[in-house]
PDB file of C-alpha atoms and ligand atoms in Angstrom:
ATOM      1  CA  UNK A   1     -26.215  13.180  18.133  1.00  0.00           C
ATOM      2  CA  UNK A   2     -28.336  16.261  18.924  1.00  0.00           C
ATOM      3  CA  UNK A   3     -29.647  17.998  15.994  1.00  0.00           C
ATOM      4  CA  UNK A   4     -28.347  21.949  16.051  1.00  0.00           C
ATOM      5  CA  UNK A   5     -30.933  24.188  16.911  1.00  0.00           C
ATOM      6  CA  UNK A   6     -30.372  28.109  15.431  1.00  0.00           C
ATOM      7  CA  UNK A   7     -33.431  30.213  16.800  1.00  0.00           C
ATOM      8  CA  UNK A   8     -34.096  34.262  16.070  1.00  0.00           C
ATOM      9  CA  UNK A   9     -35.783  35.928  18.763  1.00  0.00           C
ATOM     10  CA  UNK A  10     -36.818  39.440  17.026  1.00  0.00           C
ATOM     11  CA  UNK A  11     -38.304  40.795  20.255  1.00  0.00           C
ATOM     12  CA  UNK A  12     -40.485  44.076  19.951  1.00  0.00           C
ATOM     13  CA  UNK A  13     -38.580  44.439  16.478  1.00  0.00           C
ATOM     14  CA  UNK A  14     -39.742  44.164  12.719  1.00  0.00           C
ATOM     15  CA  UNK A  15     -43.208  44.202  14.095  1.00  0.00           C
ATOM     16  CA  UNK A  16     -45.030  45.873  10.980  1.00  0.00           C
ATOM     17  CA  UNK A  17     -45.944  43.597   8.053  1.00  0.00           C
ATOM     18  CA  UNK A  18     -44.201  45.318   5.751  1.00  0.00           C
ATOM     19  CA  UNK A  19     -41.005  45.494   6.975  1.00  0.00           C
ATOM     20  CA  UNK A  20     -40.831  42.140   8.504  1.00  0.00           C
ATOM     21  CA  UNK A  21     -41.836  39.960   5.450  1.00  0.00           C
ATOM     22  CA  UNK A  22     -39.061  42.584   3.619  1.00  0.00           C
ATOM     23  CA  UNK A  23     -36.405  40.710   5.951  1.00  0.00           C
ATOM     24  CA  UNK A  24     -37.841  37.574   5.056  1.00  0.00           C
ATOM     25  CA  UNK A  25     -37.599  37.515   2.007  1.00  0.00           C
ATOM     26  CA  UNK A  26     -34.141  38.400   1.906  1.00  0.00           C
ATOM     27  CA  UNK A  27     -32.988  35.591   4.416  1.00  0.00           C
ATOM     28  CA  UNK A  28     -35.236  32.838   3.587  1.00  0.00           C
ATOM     29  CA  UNK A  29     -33.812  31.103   0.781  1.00  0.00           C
ATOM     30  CA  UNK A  30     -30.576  31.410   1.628  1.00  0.00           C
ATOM     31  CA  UNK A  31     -31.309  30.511   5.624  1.00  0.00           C
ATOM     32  CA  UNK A  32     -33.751  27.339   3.793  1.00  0.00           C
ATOM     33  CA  UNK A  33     -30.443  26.311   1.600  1.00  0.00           C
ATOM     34  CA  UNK A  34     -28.427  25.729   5.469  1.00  0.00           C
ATOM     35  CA  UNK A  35     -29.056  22.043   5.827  1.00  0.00           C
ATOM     36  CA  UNK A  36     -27.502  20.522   8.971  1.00  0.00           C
ATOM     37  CA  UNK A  37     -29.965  22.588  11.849  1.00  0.00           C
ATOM     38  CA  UNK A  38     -33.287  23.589  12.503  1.00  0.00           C
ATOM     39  CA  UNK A  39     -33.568  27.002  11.993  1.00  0.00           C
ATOM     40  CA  UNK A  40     -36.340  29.070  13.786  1.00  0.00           C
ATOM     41  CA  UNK A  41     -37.675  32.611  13.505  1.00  0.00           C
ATOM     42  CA  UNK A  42     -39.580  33.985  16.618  1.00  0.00           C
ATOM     43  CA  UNK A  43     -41.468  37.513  15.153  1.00  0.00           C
ATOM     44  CA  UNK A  44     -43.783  39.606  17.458  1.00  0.00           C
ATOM     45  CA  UNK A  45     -47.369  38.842  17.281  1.00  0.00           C
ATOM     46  CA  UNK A  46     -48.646  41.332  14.895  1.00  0.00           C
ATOM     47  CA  UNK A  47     -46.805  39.340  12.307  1.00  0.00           C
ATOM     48  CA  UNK A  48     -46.773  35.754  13.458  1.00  0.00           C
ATOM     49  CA  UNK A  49     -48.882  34.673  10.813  1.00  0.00           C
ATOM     50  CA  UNK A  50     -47.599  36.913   8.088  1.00  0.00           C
ATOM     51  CA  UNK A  51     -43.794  35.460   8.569  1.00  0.00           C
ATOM     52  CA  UNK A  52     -45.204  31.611   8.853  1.00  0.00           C
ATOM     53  CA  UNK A  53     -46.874  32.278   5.419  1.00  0.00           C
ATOM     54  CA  UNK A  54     -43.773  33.944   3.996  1.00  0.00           C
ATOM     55  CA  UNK A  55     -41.838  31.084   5.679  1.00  0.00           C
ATOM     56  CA  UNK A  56     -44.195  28.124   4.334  1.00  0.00           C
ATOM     57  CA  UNK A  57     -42.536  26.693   1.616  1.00  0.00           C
ATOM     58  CA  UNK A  58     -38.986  26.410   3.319  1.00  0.00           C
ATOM     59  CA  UNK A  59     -37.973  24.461   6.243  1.00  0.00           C
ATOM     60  CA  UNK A  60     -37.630  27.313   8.399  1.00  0.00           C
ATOM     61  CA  UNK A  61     -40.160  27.076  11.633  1.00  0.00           C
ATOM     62  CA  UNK A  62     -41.944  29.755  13.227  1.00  0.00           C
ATOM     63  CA  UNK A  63     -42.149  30.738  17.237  1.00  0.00           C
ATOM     64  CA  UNK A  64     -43.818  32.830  19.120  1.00  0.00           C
ATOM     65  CA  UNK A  65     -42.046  34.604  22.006  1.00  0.00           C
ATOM     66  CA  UNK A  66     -44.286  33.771  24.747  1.00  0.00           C
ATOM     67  CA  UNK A  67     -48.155  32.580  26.036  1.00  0.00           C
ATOM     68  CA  UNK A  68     -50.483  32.728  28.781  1.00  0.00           C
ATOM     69  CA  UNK A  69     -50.876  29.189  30.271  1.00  0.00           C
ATOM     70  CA  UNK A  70     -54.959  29.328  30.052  1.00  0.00           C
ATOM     71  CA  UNK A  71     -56.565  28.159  26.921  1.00  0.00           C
ATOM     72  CA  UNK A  72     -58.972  30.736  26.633  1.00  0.00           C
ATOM     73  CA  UNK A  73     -60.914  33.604  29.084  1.00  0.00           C
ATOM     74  CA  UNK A  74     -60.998  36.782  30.619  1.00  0.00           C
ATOM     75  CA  UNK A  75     -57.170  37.704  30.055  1.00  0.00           C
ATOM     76  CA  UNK A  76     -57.309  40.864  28.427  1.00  0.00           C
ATOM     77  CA  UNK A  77     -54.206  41.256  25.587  1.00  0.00           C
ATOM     78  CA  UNK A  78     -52.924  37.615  26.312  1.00  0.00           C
ATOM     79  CA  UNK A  79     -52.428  34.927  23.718  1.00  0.00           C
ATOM     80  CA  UNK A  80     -52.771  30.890  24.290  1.00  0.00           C
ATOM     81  CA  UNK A  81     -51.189  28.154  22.801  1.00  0.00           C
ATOM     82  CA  UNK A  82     -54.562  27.390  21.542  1.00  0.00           C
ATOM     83  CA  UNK A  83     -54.388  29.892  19.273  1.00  0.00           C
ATOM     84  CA  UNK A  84     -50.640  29.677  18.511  1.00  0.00           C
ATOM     85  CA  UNK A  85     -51.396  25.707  17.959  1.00  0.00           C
ATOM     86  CA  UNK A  86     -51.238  25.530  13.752  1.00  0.00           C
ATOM     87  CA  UNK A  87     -49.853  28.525  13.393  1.00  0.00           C
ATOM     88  CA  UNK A  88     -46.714  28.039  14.690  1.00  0.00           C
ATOM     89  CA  UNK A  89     -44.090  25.169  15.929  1.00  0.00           C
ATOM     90  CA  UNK A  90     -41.892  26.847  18.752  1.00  0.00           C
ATOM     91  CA  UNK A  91     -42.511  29.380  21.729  1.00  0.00           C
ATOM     92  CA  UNK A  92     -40.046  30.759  23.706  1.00  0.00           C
ATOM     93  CA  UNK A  93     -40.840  30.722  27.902  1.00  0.00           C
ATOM     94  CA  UNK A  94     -39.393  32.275  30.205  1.00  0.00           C
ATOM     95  CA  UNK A  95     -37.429  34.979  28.968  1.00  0.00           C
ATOM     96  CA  UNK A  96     -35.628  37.072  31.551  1.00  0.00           C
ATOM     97  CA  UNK A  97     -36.312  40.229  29.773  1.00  0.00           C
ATOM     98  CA  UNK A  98     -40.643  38.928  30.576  1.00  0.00           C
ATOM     99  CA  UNK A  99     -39.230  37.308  33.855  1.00  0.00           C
ATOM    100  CA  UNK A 100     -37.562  40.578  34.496  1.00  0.00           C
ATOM    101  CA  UNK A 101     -40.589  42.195  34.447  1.00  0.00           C
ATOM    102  CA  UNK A 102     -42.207  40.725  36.979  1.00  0.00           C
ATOM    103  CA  UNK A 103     -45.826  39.673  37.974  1.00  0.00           C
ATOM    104  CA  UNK A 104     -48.159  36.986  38.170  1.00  0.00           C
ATOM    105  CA  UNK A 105     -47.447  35.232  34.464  1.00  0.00           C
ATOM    106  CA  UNK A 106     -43.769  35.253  34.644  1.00  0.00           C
ATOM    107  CA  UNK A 107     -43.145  33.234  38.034  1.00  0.00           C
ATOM    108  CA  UNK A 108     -41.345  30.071  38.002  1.00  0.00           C
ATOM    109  CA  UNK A 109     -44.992  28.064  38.796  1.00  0.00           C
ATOM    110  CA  UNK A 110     -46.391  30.755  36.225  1.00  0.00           C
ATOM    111  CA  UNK A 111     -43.819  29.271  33.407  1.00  0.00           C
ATOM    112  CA  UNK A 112     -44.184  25.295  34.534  1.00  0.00           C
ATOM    113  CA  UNK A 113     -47.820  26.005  33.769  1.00  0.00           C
ATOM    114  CA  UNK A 114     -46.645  27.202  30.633  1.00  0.00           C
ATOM    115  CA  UNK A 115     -44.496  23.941  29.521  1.00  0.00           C
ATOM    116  CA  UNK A 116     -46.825  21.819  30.532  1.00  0.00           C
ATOM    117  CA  UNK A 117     -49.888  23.644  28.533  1.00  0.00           C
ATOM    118  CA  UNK A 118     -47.327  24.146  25.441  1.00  0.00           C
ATOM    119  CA  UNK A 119     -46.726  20.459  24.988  1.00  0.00           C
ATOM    120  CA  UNK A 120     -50.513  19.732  25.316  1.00  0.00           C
ATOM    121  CA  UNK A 121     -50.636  21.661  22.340  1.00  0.00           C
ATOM    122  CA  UNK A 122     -47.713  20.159  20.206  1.00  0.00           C
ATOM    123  CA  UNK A 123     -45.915  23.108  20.612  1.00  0.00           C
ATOM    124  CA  UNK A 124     -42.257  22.796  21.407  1.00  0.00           C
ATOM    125  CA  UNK A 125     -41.243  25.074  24.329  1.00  0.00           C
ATOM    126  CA  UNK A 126     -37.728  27.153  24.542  1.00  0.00           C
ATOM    127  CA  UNK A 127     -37.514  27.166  28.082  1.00  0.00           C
ATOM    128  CA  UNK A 128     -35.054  30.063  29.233  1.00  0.00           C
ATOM    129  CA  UNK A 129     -32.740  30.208  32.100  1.00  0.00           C
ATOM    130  CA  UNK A 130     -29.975  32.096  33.603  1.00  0.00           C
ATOM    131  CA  UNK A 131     -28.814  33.859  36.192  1.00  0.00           C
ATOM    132  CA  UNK A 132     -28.087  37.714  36.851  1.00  0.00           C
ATOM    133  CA  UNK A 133     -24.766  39.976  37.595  1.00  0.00           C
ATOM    134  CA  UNK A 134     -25.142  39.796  41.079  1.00  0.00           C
ATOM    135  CA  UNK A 135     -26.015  35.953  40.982  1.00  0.00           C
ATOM    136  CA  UNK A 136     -22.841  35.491  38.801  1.00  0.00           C
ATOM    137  CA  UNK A 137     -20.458  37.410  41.209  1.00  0.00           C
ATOM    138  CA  UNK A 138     -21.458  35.915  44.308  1.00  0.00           C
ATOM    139  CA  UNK A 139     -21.044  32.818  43.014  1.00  0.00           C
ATOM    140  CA  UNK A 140     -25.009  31.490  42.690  1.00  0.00           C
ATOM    141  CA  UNK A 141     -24.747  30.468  39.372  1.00  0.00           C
ATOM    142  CA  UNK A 142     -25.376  26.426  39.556  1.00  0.00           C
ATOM    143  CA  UNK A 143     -27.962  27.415  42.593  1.00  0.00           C
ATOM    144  CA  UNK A 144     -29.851  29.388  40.525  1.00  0.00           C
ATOM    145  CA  UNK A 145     -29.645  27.393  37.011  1.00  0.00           C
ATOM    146  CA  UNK A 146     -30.557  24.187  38.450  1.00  0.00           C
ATOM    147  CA  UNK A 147     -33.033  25.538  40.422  1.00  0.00           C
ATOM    148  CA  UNK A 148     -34.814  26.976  37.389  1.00  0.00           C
ATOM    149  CA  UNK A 149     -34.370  23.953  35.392  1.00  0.00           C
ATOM    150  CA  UNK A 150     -35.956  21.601  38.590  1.00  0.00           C
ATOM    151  CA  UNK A 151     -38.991  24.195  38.769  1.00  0.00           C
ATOM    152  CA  UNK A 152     -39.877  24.579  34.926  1.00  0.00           C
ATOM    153  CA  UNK A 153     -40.037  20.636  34.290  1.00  0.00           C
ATOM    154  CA  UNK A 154     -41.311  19.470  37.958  1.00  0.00           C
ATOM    155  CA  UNK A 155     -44.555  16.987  37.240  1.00  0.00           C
ATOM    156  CA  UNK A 156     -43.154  15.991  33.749  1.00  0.00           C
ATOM    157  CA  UNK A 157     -42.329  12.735  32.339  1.00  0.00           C
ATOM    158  CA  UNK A 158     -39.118  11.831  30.636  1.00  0.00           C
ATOM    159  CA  UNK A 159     -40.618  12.254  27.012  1.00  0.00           C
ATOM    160  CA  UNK A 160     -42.280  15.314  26.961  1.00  0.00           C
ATOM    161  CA  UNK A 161     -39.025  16.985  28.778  1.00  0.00           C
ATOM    162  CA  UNK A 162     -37.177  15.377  25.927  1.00  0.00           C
ATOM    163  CA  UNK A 163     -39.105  17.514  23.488  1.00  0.00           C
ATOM    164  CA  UNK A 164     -38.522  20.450  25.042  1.00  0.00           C
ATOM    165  CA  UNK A 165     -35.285  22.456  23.789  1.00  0.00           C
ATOM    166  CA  UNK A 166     -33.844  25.055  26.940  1.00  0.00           C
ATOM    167  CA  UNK A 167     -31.724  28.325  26.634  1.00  0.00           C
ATOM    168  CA  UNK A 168     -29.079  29.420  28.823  1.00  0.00           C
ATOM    169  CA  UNK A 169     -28.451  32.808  28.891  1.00  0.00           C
ATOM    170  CA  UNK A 170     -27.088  34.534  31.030  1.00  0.00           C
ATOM    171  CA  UNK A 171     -28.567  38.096  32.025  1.00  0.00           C
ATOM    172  CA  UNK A 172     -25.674  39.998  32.245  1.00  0.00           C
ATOM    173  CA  UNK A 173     -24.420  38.851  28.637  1.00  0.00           C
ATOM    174  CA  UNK A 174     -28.530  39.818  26.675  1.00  0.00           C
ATOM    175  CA  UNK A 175     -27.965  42.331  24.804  1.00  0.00           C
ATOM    176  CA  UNK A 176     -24.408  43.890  26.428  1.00  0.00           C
ATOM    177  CA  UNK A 177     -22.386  43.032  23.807  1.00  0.00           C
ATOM    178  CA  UNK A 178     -20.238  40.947  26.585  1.00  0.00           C
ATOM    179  CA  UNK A 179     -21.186  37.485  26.153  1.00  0.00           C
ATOM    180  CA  UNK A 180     -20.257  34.199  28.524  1.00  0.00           C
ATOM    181  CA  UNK A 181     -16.972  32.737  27.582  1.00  0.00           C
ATOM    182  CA  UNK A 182     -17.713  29.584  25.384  1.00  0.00           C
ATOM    183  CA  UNK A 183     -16.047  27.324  28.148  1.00  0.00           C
ATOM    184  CA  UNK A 184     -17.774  29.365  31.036  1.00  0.00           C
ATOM    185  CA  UNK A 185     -21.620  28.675  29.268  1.00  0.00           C
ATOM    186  CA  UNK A 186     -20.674  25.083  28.048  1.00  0.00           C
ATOM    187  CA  UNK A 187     -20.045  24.512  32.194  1.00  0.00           C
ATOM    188  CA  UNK A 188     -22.723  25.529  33.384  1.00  0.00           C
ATOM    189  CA  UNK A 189     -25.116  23.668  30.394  1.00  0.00           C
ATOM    190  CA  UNK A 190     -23.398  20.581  31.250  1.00  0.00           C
ATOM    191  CA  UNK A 191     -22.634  20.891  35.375  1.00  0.00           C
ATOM    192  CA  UNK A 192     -26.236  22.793  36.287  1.00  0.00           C
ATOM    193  CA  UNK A 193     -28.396  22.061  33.290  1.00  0.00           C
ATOM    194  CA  UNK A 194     -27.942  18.198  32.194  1.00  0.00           C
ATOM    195  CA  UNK A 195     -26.622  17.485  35.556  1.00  0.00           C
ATOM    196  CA  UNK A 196     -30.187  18.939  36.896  1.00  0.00           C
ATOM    197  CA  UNK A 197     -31.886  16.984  34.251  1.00  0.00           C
ATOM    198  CA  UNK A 198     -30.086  13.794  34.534  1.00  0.00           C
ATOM    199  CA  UNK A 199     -31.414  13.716  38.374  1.00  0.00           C
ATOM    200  CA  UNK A 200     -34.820  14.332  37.498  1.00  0.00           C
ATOM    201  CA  UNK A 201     -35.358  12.559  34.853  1.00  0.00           C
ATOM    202  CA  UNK A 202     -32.576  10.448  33.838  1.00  0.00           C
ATOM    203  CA  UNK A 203     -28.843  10.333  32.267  1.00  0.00           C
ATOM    204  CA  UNK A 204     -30.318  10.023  28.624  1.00  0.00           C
ATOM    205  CA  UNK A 205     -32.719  12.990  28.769  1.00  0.00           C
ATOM    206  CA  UNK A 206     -29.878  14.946  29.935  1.00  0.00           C
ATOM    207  CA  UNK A 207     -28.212  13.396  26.832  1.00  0.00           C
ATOM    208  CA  UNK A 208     -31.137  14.087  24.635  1.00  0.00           C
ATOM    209  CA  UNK A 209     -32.393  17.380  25.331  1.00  0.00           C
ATOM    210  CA  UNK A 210     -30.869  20.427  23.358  1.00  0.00           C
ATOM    211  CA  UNK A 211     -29.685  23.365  24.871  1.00  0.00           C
ATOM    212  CA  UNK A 212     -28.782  27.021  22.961  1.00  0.00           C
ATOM    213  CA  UNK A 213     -26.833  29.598  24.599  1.00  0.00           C
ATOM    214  CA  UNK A 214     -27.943  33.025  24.386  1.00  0.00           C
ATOM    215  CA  UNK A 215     -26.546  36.197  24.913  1.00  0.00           C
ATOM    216  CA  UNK A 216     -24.516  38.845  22.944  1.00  0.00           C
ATOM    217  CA  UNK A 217     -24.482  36.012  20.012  1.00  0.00           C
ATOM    218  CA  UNK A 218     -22.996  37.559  16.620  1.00  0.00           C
ATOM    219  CA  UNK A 219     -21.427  36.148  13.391  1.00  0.00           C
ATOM    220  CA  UNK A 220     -18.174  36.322  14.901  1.00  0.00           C
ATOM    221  CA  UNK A 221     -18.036  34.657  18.297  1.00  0.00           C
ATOM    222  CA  UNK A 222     -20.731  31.513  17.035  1.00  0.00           C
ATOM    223  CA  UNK A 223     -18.381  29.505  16.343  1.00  0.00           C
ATOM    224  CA  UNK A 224     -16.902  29.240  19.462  1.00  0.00           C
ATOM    225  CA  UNK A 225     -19.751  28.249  21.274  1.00  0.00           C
ATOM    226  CA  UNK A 226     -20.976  25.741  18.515  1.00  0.00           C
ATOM    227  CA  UNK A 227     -17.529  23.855  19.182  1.00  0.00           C
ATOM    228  CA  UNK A 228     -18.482  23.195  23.070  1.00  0.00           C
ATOM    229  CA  UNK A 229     -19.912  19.223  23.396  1.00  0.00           C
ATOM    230  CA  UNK A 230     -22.726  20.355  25.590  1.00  0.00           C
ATOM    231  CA  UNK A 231     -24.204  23.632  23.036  1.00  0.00           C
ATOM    232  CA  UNK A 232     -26.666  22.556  20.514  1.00  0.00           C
ATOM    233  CA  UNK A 233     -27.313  26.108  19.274  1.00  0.00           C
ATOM    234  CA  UNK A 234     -28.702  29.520  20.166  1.00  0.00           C
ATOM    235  CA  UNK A 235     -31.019  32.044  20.823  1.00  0.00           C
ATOM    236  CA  UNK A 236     -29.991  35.194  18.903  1.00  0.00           C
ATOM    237  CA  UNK A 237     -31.592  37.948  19.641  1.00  0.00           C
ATOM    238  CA  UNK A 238     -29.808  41.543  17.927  1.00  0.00           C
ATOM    239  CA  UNK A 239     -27.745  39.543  15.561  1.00  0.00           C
ATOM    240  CA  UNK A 240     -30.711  37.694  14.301  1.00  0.00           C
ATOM    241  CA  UNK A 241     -31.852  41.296  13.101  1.00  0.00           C
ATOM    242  CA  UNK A 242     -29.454  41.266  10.153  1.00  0.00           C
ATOM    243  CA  UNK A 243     -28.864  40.150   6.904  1.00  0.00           C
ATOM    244  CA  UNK A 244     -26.067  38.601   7.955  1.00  0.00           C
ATOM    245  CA  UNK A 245     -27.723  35.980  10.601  1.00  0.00           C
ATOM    246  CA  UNK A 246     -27.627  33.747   7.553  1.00  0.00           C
ATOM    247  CA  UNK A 247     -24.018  33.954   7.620  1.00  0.00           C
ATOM    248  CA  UNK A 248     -24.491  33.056  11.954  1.00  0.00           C
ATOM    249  CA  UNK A 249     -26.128  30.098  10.831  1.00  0.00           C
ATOM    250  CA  UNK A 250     -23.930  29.258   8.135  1.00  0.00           C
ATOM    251  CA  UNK A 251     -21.034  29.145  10.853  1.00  0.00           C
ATOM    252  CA  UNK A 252     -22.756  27.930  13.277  1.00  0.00           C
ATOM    253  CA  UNK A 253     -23.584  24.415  11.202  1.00  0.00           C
ATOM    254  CA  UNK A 254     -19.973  24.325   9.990  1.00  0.00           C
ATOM    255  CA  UNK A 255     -18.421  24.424  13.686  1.00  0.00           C
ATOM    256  CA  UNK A 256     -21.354  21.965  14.823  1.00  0.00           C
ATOM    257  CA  UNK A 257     -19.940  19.219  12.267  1.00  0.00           C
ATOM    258  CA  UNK A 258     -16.283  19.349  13.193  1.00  0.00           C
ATOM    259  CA  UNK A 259     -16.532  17.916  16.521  1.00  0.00           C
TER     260      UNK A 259
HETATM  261  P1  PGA B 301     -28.953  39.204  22.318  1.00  0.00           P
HETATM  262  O1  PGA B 301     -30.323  38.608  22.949  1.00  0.00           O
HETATM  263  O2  PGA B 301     -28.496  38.190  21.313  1.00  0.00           O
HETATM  264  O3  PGA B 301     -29.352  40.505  21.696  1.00  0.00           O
HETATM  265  O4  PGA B 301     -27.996  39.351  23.436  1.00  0.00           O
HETATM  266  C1  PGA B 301     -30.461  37.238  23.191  1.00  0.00           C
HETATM  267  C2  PGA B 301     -31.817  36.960  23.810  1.00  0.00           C
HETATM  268  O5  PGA B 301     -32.282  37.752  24.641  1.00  0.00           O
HETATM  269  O6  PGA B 301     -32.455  35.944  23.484  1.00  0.00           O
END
């Protein structure tokens, strides 16, 4: 049994104290009172610390939304996961709105660097993948997925890629209101992602690891995707925004027990 993972990415959103630890307290004890997932709030930077402290007496964890793969140096407006070590329990990787943006830091070496240095530091990486419009239409889907999953995880051993929880979403679906159909994503997670896994590094790792969809997420299509064997959660990103993500979560942890 994989435990259901519910994870908020904010983005460049709620980024002032004020109004972030406002939306924290409304959700928290509510979102604390959801037993059945872990639940996960990824804030910008500027308030990383503020929202862990808001967050510390519930069960709710704290990520960050991405790292450099150095510990320390000369890399002017970066952040490590030496510094996010203790103050924080999850960072996302890979996201293909950083990915999208190109350069040196977002490459697929660029992001294996990043698992690898992440898990050094008892931080538990949300490694995402997916593929793009044109990708989808032509057909490149599995190509792509797999090929992302191979690269991110090459040179690690069956436990640590165990520890590491992935997100499929697929680019077309962030933030277009059109998301995957629940059968479409649960395909590829099983047929590209654990199938990739399973080669690598064996059938039960592939069993073991979770894996969130993401991707035009709300309160009323959660369900859905919660009831597919091979989703363990997701990575909401505009619907995590609201009051109502509790109510996301709620549903999400009721369709996750019924099968
Ligand atoms: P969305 O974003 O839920 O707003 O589509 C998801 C994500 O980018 O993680």
């Amino acid at each position: 049994m994989r435990r259901p993972i519910l994870a908020a990415n904010w983005k460049m959103n709620l980024g002032r104290a004020d109004e972030a630890l406002e939306f924290v307290r409304r959700i928290r004890f509510p979102l604390s009172e959801i037993e059945g997932a872990d639940r996960v709030v990824c804030p910008p930077f500027t308030v990383l610390a503020a929202v862990a402290e808001g967050l510390a007496p519930t069960p709710i964890a704290v990520g960050a939304q991405n790292m450099h793969f150095e510990d320390k140096g000369a890399h002017t407006g970066e952040i490590s996961a030496a510094m996010l070590a203790g103050l924080c329990r999850y960072v996302i990787l890979g996201h293909s709105e950083r990915r999208a943006a190109g350069g040196a830091l977002e490459t697929d070496a660029a992001i294996q660097r990043k698992v690898k240095t992440a898990l050094a530091r008892d931080l538990t990486p949300i490694v995402c993948v997916g593929e793009n419009l044109a990708q989808m239409e032509a057909g490149e889907t599995h190509a792509w997925v797999s090929g992302q999953i191979t690269s991110a995880f090459e040179g690690l051993s069956a436990v640590q890629v165990a520890r590491c929880v992935i997100a499929y979403e697929p680019i077309w679906a962030i933030g277009t209101g059109r998301a995957a159909t629940p059968v479409d994503a649960n395909r590829v997670i099983a047929l590209s992602i654990r199938a990739s896994l399973a080669e690598g590094f064996g059938e039960e790792v592939a069993q073991a690891v979770r894996v969130q969809y993401g991707g035009s997420v709300t309160v009323d299509n959660i369900a859905d995707f919660m009831a597919m064997p091979d989703i363990d959660g997701a990575l909401v990103g505009g619907a995590s925004l609201k009051p109502d993500y509790v109510d996301l979560v709620r549903r999400a942890v009721e369709a996750a027990g019924s099968h």
